[in-house]
Amino acid sequence: MRHLMSPLDFSVEEVAKVLDLASDIEKNPAKYAHACDGKVLATLFYEPSTRTRLSFESAMIHLGGQVLGFSSAASSSASKGESVSDTIRMISCYADICAMRHPKEGAPMVASAVSGIPVINAGDGGHQHPTQTLTDLMTIRSLKGRLDHITIGLCGDLKFGRTVHSLVKALVRYENVRFVFISPEELRIPSYIREEVLDANGQEYKEVERLEDVIGELDLLYMTRVQKERFFNEEDYVRLKDFYILNKEKMDLAKPDMLVLHPLPRVNEISVEVDNDPRAVYFKQVQYGVYVRMALILTLLEVNV
Ligand code: NCD
């Protein structure tokens, strides 16, 4: 039985297979409409989510399966003091596969050690978010046509943003990817990513503070929200939350084919006037997220269509 904890749990070849399957699902949805008849997905969300949870549920429903779960710690037995390990042992009797989001780094890993069903990490604290990464990879591959030979700017909260940590881990495995990290000093990429992921792979990167200085050299701009819930004090959050606002003037400095991605939810970091720019693909990204999660469920349940 396989789980998905980190984007590195799949080899580059396995990622390509999942993305190929997701693309086939996109083209031939009817072929997969009953692939998971009789199967149940549990969504165990100890932390708020709109997209990720509903995207998993939509994915399972489009495969013909059923879903159950909870959407906050307060509405689960966690509020009575039940451990993640006990909860997953019980859920293993109710469902065939589960997606778990938790504010504590490593909680889905703890669950996977005792689980009788595949566990998917749907975001653990400021750590990893592998299914968002698969979504990002599918968006880039589908709209740019490749995952290698790209310059990607990651902008915003690079310290607490788990989507950034997972995406960097995944992209260092492709040839000639240049990273430009754009953040205020306080929200720079964590040193463990710098040392264990970038330096360890001899990866070229640069760190800057001003988006305007580098936007013109990017093929992709990955914007992120300042992660309010992971700040230790309100004052710092208020000072940093509107550090970047991508607007029309900044888009005018970008290449005509630079794509703007965002894992969403967006707060103020992208002005709504950018939404109609054909280079803004963050809502398309949401749709790719459903195809990718469908492909992932089929892969982990070993269902062949
Ligand atoms: C992200 C997350 O939860 O880490 N959202 C998502 O899953 N699409 C990004 C965020 O919350 O800022």
Tab-separated table of N, CA, C and O and ligand atoms in Angstrom, residues 47-49 51-52 101 122-123 125 129 132 162-163 224-225 227 229-230 262-265 293, ligand 1:
chain	number	residue	atom	x	y	z
A	47	GLU	N	-7.990	21.521	9.568
A	47	GLU	CA	-7.647	22.921	9.319
A	47	GLU	C	-8.506	23.377	8.148
A	47	GLU	O	-8.770	22.595	7.242
A	48	PRO	N	-8.947	24.649	8.135
A	48	PRO	CA	-9.868	25.095	7.091
A	48	PRO	C	-9.333	24.919	5.673
A	48	PRO	O	-8.128	25.003	5.444
A	49	SER	N	-10.241	24.687	4.760
A	49	SER	CA	-9.893	24.514	3.352
A	49	SER	C	-11.170	24.646	2.547
A	49	SER	O	-12.230	24.246	3.008
A	51	ARG	N	-10.791	24.802	-1.433
A	51	ARG	CA	-10.387	24.133	-2.658
A	51	ARG	C	-9.938	22.697	-2.473
A	51	ARG	O	-10.423	21.793	-3.130
A	52	THR	N	-8.995	22.505	-1.582
A	52	THR	CA	-8.383	21.178	-1.532
A	52	THR	C	-9.423	20.128	-1.141
A	52	THR	O	-9.526	19.078	-1.763
A	101	ARG	N	-5.636	16.877	6.119
A	101	ARG	CA	-4.958	18.169	6.310
A	101	ARG	C	-4.880	18.424	7.803
A	101	ARG	O	-5.845	18.207	8.528
A	122	ALA	N	-2.799	16.266	2.580
A	122	ALA	CA	-3.468	17.385	1.897
A	122	ALA	C	-3.009	18.718	2.478
A	122	ALA	O	-3.707	19.720	2.392
A	123	GLY	N	-1.806	18.718	3.080
A	123	GLY	CA	-1.240	19.935	3.669
A	123	GLY	C	-0.986	19.728	5.147
A	123	GLY	O	-1.924	19.501	5.900
A	125	GLY	N	0.733	21.702	8.189
A	125	GLY	CA	1.355	22.917	8.710
A	125	GLY	C	2.068	23.688	7.618
A	125	GLY	O	1.578	23.809	6.494
A	129	HIS	N	2.733	20.120	0.686
A	129	HIS	CA	1.383	20.081	0.106
A	129	HIS	C	1.496	19.404	-1.262
A	129	HIS	O	1.370	20.053	-2.296
A	132	GLN	N	-1.120	19.848	-4.169
A	132	GLN	CA	-1.088	21.159	-4.823
A	132	GLN	C	0.073	21.173	-5.819
A	132	GLN	O	-0.036	21.716	-6.920
A	162	ARG	N	3.640	26.327	2.397
A	162	ARG	CA	3.991	24.909	2.142
A	162	ARG	C	3.910	24.563	0.655
A	162	ARG	O	4.609	23.677	0.187
A	163	THR	N	3.051	25.289	-0.096
A	163	THR	CA	2.955	24.972	-1.527
A	163	THR	C	4.290	25.278	-2.212
A	163	THR	O	4.694	24.581	-3.127
A	224	THR	N	1.938	33.894	-3.877
A	224	THR	CA	1.376	33.219	-2.692
A	224	THR	C	0.846	34.242	-1.688
A	224	THR	O	1.279	35.385	-1.661
A	225	ARG	N	-0.044	33.744	-0.874
A	225	ARG	CA	-0.660	34.534	0.198
A	225	ARG	C	0.264	34.562	1.414
A	225	ARG	O	0.934	33.560	1.697
A	227	GLN	N	0.830	33.841	4.990
A	227	GLN	CA	0.121	32.808	5.754
A	227	GLN	C	-0.203	33.290	7.176
A	227	GLN	O	0.472	32.940	8.154
A	229	GLU	N	-2.238	32.534	9.474
A	229	GLU	CA	-2.435	31.591	10.591
A	229	GLU	C	-1.127	31.039	11.160
A	229	GLU	O	-1.125	30.416	12.209
A	230	ARG	N	0.006	31.259	10.436
A	230	ARG	CA	1.269	30.720	10.948
A	230	ARG	C	2.159	31.810	11.578
A	230	ARG	O	3.278	31.543	11.996
A	262	HIS	N	-1.252	30.704	-8.826
A	262	HIS	CA	-1.479	30.995	-7.403
A	262	HIS	C	-2.253	29.791	-6.856
A	262	HIS	O	-3.241	29.372	-7.465
A	263	PRO	N	-1.831	29.225	-5.715
A	263	PRO	CA	-2.570	28.061	-5.215
A	263	PRO	C	-3.954	28.435	-4.706
A	263	PRO	O	-4.805	27.552	-4.555
A	264	LEU	N	-4.178	29.735	-4.452
A	264	LEU	CA	-5.421	30.258	-3.891
A	264	LEU	C	-5.607	29.704	-2.464
A	264	LEU	O	-5.117	28.635	-2.186
A	265	PRO	N	-6.235	30.364	-1.558
A	265	PRO	CA	-6.982	31.598	-1.727
A	265	PRO	C	-6.094	32.834	-1.890
A	265	PRO	O	-5.074	32.959	-1.244
A	293	ARG	N	-6.196	15.028	-8.930
A	293	ARG	CA	-6.616	14.242	-7.754
A	293	ARG	C	-7.367	12.982	-8.192
A	293	ARG	O	-7.260	11.947	-7.539
B	1	NCD	C1	-2.804	26.548	-0.005
B	1	NCD	C2	-2.582	25.825	1.301
B	1	NCD	O1	-3.552	25.395	1.937
B	1	NCD	O2	-1.433	25.675	1.656
B	1	NCD	N1	-4.132	26.477	-0.445
B	1	NCD	C3	-4.510	25.403	-1.184
B	1	NCD	O3	-4.450	24.282	-0.765
B	1	NCD	N2	-4.893	25.632	-2.436
B	1	NCD	C4	-2.290	27.919	-0.029
B	1	NCD	C5	-2.754	28.872	1.034
B	1	NCD	O4	-3.542	28.531	1.905
B	1	NCD	O5	-2.290	30.004	0.970
